[in-house]
XYZ file of C-alpha atoms in Angstrom:
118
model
C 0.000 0.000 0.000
C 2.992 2.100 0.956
C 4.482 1.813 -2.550
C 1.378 2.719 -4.278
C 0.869 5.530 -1.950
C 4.752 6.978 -3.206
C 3.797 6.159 -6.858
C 0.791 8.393 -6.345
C 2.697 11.057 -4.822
C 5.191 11.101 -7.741
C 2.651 11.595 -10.324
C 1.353 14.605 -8.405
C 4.999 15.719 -7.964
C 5.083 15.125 -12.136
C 1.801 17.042 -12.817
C 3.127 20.175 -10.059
C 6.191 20.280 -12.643
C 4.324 20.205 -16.050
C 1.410 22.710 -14.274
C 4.251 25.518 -12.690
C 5.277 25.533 -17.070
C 2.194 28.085 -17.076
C 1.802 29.630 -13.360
C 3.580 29.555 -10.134
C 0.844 27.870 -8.134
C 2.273 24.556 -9.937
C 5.414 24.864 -7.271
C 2.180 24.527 -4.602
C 1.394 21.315 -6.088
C 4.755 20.241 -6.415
C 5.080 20.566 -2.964
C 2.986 18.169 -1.681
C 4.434 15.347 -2.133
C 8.119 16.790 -0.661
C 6.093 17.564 2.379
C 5.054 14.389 3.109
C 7.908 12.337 1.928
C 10.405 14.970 4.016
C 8.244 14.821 7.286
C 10.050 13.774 9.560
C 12.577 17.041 8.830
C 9.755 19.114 9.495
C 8.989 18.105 12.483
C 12.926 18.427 13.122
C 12.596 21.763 12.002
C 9.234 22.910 14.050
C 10.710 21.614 17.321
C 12.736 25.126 17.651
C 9.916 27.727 16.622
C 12.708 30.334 15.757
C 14.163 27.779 12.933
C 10.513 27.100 11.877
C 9.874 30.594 11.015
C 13.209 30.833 8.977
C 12.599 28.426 7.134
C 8.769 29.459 6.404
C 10.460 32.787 6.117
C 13.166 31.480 3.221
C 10.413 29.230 1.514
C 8.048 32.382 1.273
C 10.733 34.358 0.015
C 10.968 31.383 -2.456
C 7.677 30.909 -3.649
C 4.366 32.049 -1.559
C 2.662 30.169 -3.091
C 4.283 27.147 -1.848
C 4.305 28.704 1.187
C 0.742 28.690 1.629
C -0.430 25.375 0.164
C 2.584 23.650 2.831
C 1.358 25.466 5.795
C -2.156 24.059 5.043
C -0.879 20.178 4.217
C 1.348 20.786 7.053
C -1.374 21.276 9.597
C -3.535 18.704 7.746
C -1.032 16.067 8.444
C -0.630 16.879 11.879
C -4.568 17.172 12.472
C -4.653 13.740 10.758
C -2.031 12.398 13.160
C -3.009 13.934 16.378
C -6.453 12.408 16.020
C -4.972 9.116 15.302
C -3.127 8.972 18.133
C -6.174 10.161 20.182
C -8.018 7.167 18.926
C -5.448 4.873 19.948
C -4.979 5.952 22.867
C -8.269 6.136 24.265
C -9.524 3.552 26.493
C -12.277 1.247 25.461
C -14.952 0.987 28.305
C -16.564 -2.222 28.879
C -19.896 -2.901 27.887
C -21.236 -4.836 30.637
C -23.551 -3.510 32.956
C -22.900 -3.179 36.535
C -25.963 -3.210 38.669
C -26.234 -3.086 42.278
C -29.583 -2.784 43.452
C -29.981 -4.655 46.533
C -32.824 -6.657 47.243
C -33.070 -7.457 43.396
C -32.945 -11.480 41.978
C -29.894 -10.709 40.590
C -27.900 -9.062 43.313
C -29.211 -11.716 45.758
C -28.567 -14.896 43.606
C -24.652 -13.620 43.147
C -24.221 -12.686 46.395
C -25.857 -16.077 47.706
C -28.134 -14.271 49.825
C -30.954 -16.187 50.970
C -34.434 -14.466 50.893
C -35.467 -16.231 54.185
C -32.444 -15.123 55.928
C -33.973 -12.589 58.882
């Protein structure tokens, strides 16, 4: 699935080149696929916030356009990947019941209470 996922990514990489022939934005779609395949050095780079904004600093210097279309995948992937690792961490509560009403058939029959008891 992974290699499918990279194959996809290149052909978007492909169409960002042939589209940024005729306008900038096609250096937005280019893009893409960089940001996810160079994650982890973004996440390198975000850990100090005052290397963060150089670099968003240099890239929008660059190209705003690709400056604006990262930013947005950036915080996509990290929205995607803070919820998954919400949902994996969250504990599953168990669906059994818990009664205790006393006096009840049930409470008495696993408590081995007798009814006649006085």
């Amino acid at each position: 699935m992974r290699s499918i996922v990279n194959v996809c990514l290149l052909c978007l990489f492909l169409f960002g080149l042939v589209v940024a022939t005729d306008t900038p934005w096609g250096f937005a779609i280019a893009a893409i696929p960089l940001l996810v395949w160079g994650n982890a050095v973004l996440n390198i780079i975000h850990k100090n916030i005052w290397l963060g904004l150089l670099f968003w600093c240099v890239v929008s210097f660059l190209a705003w356009q690709v400056t604006v279309v990262a930013l947005l995948a950036l915080l996509l992937s990290q929205l995607v990947s803070n919820i998954k690792t919400n949902r994996s961490n969250k504990q599953h509560r168990s669906r059994k019941k818990v009664s205790d009403f006393d006096g009840s058939y049930s409470f008495d029959y696993k408590n081995n209470i007798d009814i006649n008891d006085d």
